[in-house]
PDB file of C-alpha atoms in Angstrom:
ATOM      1  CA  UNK A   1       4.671  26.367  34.048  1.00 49.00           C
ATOM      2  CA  UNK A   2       5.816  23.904  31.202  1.00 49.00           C
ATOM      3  CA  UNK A   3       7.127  20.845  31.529  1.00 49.00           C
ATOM      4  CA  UNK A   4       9.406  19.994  28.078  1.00 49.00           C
ATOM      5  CA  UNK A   5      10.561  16.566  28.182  1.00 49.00           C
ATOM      6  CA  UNK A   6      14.165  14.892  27.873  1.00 46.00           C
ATOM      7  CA  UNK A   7      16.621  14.919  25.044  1.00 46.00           C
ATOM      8  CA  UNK A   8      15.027  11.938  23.283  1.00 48.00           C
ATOM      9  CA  UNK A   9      11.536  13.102  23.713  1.00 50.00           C
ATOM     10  CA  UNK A  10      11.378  16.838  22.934  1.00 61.00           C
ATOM     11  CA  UNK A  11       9.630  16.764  19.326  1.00 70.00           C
ATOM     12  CA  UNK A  12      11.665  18.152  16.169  1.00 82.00           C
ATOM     13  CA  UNK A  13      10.407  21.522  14.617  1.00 80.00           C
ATOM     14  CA  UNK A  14      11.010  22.774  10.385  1.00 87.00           C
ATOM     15  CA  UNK A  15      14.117  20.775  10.285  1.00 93.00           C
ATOM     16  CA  UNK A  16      15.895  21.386   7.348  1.00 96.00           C
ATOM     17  CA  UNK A  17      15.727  18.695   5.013  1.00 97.00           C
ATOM     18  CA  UNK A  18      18.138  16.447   4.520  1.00 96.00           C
ATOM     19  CA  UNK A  19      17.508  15.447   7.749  1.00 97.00           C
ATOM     20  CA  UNK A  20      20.154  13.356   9.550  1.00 96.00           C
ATOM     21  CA  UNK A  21      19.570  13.001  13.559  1.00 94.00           C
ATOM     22  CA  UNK A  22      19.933  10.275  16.623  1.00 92.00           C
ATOM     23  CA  UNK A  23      17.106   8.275  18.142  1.00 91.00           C
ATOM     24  CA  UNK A  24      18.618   8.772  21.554  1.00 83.00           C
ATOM     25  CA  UNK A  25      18.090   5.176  23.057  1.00 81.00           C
ATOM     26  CA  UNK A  26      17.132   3.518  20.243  1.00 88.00           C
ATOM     27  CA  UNK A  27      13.820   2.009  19.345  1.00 90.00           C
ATOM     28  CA  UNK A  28      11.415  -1.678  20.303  1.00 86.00           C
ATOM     29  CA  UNK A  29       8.607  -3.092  19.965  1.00 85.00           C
ATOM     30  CA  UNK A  30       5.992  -0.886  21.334  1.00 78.00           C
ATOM     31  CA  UNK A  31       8.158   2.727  19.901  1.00 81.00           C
ATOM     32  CA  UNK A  32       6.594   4.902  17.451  1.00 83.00           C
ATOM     33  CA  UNK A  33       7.813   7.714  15.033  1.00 88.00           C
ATOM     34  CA  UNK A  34       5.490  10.555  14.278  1.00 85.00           C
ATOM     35  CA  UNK A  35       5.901  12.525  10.911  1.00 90.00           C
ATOM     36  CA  UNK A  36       4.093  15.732  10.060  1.00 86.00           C
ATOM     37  CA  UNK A  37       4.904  17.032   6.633  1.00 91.00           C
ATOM     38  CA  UNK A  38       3.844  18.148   3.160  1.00 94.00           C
ATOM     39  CA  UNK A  39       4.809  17.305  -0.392  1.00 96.00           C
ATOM     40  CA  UNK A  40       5.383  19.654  -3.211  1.00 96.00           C
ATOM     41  CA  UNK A  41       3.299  19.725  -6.229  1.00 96.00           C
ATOM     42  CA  UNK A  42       6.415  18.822  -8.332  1.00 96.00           C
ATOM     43  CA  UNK A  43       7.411  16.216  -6.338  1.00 96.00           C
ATOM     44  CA  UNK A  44       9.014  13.069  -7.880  1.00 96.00           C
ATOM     45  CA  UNK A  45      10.344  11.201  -4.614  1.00 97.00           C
ATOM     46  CA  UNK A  46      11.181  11.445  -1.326  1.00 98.00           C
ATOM     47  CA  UNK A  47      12.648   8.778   1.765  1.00 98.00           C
ATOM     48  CA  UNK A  48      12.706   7.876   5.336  1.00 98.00           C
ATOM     49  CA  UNK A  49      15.704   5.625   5.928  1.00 98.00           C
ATOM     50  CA  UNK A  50      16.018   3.785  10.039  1.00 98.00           C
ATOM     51  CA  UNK A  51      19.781   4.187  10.555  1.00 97.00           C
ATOM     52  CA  UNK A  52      21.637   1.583  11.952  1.00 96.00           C
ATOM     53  CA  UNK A  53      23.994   4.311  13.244  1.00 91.00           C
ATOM     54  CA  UNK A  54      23.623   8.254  12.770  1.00 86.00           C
ATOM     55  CA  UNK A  55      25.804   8.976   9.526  1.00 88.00           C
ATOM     56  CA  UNK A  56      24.383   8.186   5.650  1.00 84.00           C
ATOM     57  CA  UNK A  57      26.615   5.520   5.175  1.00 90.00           C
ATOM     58  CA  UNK A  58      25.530   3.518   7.854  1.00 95.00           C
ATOM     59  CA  UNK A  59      23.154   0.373   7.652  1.00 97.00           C
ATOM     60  CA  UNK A  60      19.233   0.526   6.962  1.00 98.00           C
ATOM     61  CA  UNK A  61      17.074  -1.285   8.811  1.00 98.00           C
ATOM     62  CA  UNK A  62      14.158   0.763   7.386  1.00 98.00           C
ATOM     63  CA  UNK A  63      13.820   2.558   3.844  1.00 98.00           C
ATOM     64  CA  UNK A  64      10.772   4.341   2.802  1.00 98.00           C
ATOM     65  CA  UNK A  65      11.065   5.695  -0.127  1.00 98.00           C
ATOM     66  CA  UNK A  66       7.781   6.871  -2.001  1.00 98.00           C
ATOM     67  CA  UNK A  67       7.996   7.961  -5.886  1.00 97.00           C
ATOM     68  CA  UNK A  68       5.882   9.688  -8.249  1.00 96.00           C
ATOM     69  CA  UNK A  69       7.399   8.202 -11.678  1.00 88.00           C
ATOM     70  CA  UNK A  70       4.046   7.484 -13.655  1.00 87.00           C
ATOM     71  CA  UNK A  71       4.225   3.980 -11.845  1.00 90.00           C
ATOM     72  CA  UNK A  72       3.213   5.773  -8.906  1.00 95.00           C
ATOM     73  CA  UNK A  73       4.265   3.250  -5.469  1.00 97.00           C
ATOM     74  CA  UNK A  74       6.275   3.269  -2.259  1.00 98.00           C
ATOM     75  CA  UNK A  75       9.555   1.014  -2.360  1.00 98.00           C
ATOM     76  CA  UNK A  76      10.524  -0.353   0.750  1.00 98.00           C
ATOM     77  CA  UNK A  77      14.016  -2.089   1.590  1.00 98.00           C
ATOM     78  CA  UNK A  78      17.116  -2.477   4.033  1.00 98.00           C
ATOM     79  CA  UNK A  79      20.391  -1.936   3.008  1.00 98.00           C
ATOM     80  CA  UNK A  80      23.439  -3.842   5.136  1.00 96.00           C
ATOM     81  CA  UNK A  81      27.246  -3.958   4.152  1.00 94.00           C
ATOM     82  CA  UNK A  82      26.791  -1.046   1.518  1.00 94.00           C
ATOM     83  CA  UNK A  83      24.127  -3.463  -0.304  1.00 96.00           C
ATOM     84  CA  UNK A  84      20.446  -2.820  -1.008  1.00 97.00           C
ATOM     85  CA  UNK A  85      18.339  -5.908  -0.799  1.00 97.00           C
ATOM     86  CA  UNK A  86      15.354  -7.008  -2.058  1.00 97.00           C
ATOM     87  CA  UNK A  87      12.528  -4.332  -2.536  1.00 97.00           C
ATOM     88  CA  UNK A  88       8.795  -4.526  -1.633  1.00 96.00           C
ATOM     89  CA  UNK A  89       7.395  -2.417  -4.649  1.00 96.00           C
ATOM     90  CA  UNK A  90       3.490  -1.225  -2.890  1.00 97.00           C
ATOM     91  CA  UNK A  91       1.749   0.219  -6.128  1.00 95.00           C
ATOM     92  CA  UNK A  92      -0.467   2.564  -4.245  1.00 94.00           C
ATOM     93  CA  UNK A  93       0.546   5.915  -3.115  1.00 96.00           C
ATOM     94  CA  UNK A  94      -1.037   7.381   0.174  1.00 96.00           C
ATOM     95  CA  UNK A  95       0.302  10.706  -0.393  1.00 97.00           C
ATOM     96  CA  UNK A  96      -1.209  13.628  -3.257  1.00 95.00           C
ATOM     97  CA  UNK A  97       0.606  16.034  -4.506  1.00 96.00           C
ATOM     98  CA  UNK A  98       1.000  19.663  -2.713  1.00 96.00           C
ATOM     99  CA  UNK A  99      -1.120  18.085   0.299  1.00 94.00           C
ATOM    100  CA  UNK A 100       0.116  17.563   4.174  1.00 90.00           C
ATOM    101  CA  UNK A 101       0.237  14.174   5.838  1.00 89.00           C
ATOM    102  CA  UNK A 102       0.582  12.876   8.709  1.00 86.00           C
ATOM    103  CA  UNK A 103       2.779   9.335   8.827  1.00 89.00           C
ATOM    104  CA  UNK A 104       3.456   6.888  12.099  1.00 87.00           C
ATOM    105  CA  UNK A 105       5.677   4.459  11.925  1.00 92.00           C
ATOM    106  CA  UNK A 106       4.643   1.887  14.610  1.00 88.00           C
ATOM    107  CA  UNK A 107       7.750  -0.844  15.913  1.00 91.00           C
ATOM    108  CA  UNK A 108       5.566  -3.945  16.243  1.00 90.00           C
ATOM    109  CA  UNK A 109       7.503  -7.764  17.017  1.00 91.00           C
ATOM    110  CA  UNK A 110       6.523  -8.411  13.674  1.00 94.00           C
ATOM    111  CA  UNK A 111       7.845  -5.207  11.906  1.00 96.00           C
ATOM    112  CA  UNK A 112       7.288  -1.952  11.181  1.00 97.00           C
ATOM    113  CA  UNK A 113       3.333  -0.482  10.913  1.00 94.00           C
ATOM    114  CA  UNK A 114       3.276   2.329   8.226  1.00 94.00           C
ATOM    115  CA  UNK A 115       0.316   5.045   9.164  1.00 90.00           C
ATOM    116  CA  UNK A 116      -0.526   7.393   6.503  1.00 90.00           C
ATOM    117  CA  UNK A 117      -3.071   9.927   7.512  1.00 83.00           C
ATOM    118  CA  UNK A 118      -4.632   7.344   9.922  1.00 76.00           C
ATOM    119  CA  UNK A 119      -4.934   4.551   7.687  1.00 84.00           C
ATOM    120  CA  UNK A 120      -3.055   1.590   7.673  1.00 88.00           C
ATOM    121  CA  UNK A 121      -0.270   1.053   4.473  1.00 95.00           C
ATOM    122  CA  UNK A 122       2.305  -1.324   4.878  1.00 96.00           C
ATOM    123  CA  UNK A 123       3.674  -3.745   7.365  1.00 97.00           C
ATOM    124  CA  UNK A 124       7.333  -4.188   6.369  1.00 98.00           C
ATOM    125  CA  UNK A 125       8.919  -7.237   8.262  1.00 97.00           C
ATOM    126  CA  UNK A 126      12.067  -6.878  10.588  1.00 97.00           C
ATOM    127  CA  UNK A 127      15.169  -8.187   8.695  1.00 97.00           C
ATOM    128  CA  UNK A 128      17.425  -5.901  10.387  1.00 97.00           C
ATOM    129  CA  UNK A 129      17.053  -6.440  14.531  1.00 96.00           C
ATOM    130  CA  UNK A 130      15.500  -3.054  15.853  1.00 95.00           C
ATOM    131  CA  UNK A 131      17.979  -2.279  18.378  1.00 93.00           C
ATOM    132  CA  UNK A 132      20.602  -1.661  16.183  1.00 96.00           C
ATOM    133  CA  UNK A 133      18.445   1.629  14.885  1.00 96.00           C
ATOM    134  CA  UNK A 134      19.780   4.594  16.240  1.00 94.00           C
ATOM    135  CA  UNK A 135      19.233   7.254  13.448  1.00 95.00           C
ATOM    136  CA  UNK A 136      16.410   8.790  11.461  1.00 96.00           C
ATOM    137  CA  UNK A 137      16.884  10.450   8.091  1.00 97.00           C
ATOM    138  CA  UNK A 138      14.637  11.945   5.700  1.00 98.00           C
ATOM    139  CA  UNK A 139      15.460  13.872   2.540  1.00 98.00           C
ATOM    140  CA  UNK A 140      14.094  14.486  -1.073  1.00 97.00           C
ATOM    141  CA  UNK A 141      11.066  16.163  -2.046  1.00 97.00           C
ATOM    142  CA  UNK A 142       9.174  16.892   1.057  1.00 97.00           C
ATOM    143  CA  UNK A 143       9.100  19.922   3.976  1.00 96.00           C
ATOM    144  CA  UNK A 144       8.716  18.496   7.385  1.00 94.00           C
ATOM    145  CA  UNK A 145       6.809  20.276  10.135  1.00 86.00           C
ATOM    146  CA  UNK A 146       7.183  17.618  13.364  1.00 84.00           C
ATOM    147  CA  UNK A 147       9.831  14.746  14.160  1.00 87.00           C
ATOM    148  CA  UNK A 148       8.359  12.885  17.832  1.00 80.00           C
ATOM    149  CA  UNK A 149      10.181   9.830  18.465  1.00 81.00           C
ATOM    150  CA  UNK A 150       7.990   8.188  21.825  1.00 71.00           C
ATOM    151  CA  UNK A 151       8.651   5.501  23.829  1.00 62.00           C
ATOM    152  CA  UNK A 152      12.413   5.140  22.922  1.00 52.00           C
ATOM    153  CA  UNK A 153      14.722   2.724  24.723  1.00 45.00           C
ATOM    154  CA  UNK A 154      15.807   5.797  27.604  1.00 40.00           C
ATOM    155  CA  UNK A 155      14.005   4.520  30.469  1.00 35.00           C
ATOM    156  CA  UNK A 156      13.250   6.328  34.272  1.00 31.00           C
ATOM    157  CA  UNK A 157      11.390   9.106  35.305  1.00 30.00           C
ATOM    158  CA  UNK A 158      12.150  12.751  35.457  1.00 30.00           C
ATOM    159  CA  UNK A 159      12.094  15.006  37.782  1.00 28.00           C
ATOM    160  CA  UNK A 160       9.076  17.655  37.477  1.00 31.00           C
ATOM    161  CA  UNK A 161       6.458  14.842  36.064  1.00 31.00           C
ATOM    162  CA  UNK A 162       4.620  14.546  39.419  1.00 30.00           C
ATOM    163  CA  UNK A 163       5.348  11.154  39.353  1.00 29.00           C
ATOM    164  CA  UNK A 164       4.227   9.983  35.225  1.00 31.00           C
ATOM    165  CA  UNK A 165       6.939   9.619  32.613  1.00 33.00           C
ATOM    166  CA  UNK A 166       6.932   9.849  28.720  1.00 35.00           C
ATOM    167  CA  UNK A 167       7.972   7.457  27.099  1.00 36.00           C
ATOM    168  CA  UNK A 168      10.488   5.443  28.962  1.00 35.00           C
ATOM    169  CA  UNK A 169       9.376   2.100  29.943  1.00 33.00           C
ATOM    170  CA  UNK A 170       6.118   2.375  28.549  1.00 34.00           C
ATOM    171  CA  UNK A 171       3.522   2.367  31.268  1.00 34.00           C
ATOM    172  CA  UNK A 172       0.436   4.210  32.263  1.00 46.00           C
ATOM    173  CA  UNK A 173       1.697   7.892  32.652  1.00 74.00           C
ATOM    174  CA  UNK A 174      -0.273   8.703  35.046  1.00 85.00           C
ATOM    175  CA  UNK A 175       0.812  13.046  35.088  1.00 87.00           C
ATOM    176  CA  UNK A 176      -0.088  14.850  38.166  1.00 88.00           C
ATOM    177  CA  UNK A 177       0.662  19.128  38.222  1.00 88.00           C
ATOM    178  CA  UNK A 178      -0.384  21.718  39.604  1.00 91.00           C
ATOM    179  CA  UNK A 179      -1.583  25.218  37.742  1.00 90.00           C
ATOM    180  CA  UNK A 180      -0.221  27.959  39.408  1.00 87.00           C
ATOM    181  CA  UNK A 181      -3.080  30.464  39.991  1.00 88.00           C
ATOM    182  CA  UNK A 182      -5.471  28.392  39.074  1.00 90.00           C
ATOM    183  CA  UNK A 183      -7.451  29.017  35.931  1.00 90.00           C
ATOM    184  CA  UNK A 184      -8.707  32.366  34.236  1.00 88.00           C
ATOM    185  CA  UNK A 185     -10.235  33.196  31.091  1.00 86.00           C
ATOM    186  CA  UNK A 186      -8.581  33.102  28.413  1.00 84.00           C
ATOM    187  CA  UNK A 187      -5.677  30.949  29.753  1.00 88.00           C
ATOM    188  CA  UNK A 188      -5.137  27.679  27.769  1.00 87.00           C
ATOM    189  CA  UNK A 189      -3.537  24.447  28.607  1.00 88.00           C
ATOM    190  CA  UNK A 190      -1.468  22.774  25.774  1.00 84.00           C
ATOM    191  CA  UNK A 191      -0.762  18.828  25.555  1.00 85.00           C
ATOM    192  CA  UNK A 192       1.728  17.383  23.145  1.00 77.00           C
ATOM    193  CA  UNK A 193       1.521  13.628  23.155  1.00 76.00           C
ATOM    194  CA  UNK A 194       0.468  10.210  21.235  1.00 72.00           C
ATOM    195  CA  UNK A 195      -1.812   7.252  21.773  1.00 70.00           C
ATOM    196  CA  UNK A 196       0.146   4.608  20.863  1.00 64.00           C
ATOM    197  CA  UNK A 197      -0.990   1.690  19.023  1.00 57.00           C
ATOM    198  CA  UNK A 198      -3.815  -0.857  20.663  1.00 64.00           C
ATOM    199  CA  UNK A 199      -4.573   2.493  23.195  1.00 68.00           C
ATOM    200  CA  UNK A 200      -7.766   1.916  24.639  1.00 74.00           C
ATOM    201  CA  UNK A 201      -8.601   5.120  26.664  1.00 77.00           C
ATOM    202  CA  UNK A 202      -7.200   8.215  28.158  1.00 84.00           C
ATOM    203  CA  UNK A 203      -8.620  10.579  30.574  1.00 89.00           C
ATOM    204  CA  UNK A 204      -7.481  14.450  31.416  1.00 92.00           C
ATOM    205  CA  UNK A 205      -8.887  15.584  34.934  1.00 93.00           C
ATOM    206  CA  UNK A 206      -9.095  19.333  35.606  1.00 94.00           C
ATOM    207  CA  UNK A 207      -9.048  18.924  39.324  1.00 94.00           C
ATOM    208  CA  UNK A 208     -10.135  21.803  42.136  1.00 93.00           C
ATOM    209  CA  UNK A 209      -7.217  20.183  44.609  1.00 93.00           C
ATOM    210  CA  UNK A 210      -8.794  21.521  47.939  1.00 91.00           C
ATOM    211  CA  UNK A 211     -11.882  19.366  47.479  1.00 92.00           C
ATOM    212  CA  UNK A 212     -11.006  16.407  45.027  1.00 92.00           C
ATOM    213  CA  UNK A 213     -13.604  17.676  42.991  1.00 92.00           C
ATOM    214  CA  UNK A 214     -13.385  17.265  38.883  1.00 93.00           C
ATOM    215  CA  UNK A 215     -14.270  20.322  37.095  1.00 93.00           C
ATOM    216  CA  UNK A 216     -13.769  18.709  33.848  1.00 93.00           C
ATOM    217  CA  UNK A 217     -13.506  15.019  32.439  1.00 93.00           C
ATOM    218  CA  UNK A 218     -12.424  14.448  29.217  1.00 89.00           C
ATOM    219  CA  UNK A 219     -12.323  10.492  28.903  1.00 83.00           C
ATOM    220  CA  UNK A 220     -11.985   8.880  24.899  1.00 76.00           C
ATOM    221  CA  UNK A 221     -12.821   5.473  25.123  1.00 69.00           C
ATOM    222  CA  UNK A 222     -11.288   4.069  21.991  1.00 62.00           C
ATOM    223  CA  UNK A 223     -12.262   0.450  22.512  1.00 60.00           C
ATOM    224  CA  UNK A 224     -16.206   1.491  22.548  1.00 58.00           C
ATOM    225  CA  UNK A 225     -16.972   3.124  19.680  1.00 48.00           C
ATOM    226  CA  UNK A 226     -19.351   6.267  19.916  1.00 41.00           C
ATOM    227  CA  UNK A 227     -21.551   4.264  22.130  1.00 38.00           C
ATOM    228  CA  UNK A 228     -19.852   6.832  25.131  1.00 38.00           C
ATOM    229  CA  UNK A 229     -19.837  10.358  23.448  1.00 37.00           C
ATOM    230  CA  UNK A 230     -21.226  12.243  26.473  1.00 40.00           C
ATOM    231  CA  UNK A 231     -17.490  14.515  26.474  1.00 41.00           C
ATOM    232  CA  UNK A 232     -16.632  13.108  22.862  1.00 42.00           C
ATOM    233  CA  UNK A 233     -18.442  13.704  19.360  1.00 46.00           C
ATOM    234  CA  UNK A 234     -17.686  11.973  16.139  1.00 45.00           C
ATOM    235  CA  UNK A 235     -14.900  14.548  14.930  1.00 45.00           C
ATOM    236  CA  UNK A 236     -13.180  13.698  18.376  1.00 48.00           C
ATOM    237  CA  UNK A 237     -12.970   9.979  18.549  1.00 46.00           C
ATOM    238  CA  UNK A 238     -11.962   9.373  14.626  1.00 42.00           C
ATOM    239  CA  UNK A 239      -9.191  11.955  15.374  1.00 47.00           C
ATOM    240  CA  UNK A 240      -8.005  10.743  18.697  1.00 47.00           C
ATOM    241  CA  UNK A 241      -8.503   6.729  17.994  1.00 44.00           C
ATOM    242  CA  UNK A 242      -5.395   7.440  15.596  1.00 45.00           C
ATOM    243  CA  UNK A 243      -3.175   9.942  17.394  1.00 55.00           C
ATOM    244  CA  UNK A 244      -3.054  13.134  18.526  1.00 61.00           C
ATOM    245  CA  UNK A 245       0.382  15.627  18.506  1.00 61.00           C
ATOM    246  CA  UNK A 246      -1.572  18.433  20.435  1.00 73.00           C
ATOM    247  CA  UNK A 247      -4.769  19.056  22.177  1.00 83.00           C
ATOM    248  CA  UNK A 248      -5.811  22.887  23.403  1.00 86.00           C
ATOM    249  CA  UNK A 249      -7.594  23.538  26.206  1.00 91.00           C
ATOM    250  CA  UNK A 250      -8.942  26.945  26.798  1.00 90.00           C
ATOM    251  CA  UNK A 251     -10.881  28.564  29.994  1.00 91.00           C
ATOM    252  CA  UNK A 252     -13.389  31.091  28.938  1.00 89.00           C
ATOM    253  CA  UNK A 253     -15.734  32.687  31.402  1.00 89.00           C
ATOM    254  CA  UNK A 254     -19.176  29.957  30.093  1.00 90.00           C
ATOM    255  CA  UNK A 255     -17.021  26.972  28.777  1.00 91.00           C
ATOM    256  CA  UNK A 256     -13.855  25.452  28.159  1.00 92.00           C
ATOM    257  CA  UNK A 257     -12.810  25.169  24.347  1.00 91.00           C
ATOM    258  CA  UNK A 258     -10.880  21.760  23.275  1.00 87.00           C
ATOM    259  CA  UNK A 259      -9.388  21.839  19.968  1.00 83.00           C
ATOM    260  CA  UNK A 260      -7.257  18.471  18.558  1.00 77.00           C
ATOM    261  CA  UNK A 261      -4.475  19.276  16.560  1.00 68.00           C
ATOM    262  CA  UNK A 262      -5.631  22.893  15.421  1.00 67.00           C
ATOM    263  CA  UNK A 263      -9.741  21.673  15.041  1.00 72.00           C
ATOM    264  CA  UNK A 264     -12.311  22.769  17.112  1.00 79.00           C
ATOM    265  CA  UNK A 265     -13.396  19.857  18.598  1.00 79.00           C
ATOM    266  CA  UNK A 266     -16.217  21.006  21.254  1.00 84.00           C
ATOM    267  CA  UNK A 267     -17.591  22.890  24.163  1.00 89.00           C
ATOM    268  CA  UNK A 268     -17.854  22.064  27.623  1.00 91.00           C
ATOM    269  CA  UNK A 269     -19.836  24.428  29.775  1.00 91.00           C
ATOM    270  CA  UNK A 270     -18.676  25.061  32.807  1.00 90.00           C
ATOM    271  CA  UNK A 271     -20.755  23.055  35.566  1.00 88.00           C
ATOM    272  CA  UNK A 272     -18.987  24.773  38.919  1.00 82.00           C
ATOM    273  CA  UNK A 273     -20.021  28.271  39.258  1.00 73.00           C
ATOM    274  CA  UNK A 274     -16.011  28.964  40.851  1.00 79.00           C
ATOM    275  CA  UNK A 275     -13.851  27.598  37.968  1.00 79.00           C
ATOM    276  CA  UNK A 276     -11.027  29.706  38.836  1.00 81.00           C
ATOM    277  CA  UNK A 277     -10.465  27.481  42.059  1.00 90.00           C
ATOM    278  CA  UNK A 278      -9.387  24.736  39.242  1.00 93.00           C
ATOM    279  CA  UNK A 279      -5.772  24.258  40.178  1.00 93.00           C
ATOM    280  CA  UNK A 280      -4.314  20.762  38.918  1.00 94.00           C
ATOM    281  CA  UNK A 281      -4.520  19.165  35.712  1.00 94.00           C
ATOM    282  CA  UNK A 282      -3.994  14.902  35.922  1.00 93.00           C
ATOM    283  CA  UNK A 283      -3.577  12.659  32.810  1.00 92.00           C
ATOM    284  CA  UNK A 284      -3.985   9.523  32.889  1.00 90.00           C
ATOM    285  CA  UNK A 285      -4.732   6.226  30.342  1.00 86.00           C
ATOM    286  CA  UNK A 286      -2.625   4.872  27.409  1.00 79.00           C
ATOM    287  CA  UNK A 287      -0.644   8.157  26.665  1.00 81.00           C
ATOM    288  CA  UNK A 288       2.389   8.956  25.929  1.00 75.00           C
ATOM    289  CA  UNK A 289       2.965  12.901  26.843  1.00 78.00           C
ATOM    290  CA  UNK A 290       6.062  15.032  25.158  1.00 70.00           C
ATOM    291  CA  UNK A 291       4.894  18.214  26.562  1.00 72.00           C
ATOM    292  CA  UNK A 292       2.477  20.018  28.822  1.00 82.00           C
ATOM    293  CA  UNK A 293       2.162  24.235  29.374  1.00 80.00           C
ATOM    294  CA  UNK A 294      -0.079  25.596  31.341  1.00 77.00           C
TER     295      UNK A 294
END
């Protein structure tokens, strides 16, 4: 079974680059942009421009636009009525040459958060109102890997989400679904998601639905620290207390495997002697999901 969410939601694969695309619903405060990519070792500059429309020509609430000139920095500006404005000129580049990098973009009241690798850059203030954005482009020097837009202006739920919702207005999830034939060795679960900012915890429940029981708890607290780290170690809470894209879960016959965006994380040994009666996975916390397969 896989649930694949809404036009809107579904994350971007290798686009080709330029990139030109719609934010379907727009963005607000609370939204976030997810960028997965990798820079060239010749690279000299590349740019993320928030569209006030979906063609080139259209306004700019947003331009990122880092270059490698000798004066290494990252110019940021908005362009409105075919003008560019003023520039904020950071001189400090949080990209290296021929290396991959993750970048957020987080749509505060304030402005717009820039993530780089899961450290704060730049907080760019609003001088273009955020619901006029309704386009994303990217082009220059740089291949891109993942485009996820969550927590756009689309609101509702969806049918198939056992009652949680990407996305959409923003709320708990909470994600309820059953796995058909329970679990097996060898069969993995796959989670495509984000925390968004000021997350504090999430938990995923592998659930044996005849009894209530819970097989296996996985529960980042991201407002405590390591103090907890019964389920979590080190490697797990500095990578989820910034974001994850996807989380593995495999079923072997002595332990389940997690691994966070390709790293092995941990082992869990299995507890219940039956693990193959595990039939439902829940999700619940300050998550936004994209996609679940089972």
């Amino acid at each position: 079974m896989t649930f694949v969410a809404p036009p809107g939601y579904q994350p971007v694969y290798n686009p080709s680059i330029p990139y030109l695309g719609p934010i379907y619903g727009g963005l607000r405060e609370g939204s976030s942009i997810y960028i997965q990519g990798s820079v060239p070792e010749d690279i000299t500059r590349f740019y993320v421009n928030l569209l006030c429309g979906q063609s080139d020509n259209s306004d700019v609430a947003l331009h990122f636009n880092p270059r490698f000139d000798g004066r290494d920095k990252v110019v940021f500006n908005t362009r409105q009525n075919d003008n560019w404005e003023s520039e904020d000129k950071i001189r400090s580049m949080p990209f290296r040459k021929g290396e991959r990098f993750e970048m957020v973009i987080l749509i505060t009241s304030q402005g717009y958060q820039i993530r780089v690798n899961g450290n704060d850059f730049h907080m760019f203030p609003h001088r273009i109102p955020v619901e006029r954005v309704g386009g994303l482009e990217i082009a220059g020097d740089v291949a891109i890997q993942t485009i996820n837009i969550i927590g756009g202006g689309m609101g509702g739920g969806y049918p198939g989400m056992g009652g949680g919702y990407p996305g959409g207005n923003m709320g708990p999830v909470p994600y309820q679904g059953m796995i058909a034939g329970g679990l097996s060795p060898k069969r993995t679960i796959i989670i495509r998601g984000m925390l968004p900012y000021g997350a504090s915890r999430m938990a995923i429940n592998f659930i044996v639905s005849r009894t209530g029981d819970i097989a296996f708890h996985l529960n980042p607290r991201l407002n405590e620290g390591l103090r907890d780290s019964t389920l979590m170690d080190k490697a797990l809470y500095l990578t989820m207390c910034f974001l994850f894209y996807q989380m593995s879960i495999r079923c072997g016959n002595q332990r389940f495997k997690v691994f966070v965006n390709g790293q092995h994380l941990f082992d869990f040994f299995h507890r219940m002697q039956s693990f193959n009666e595990i039939d439902q996975l829940e999700i619940k916390g300050d998550v936004q999901i994209s996609y679940i397969h089972f």
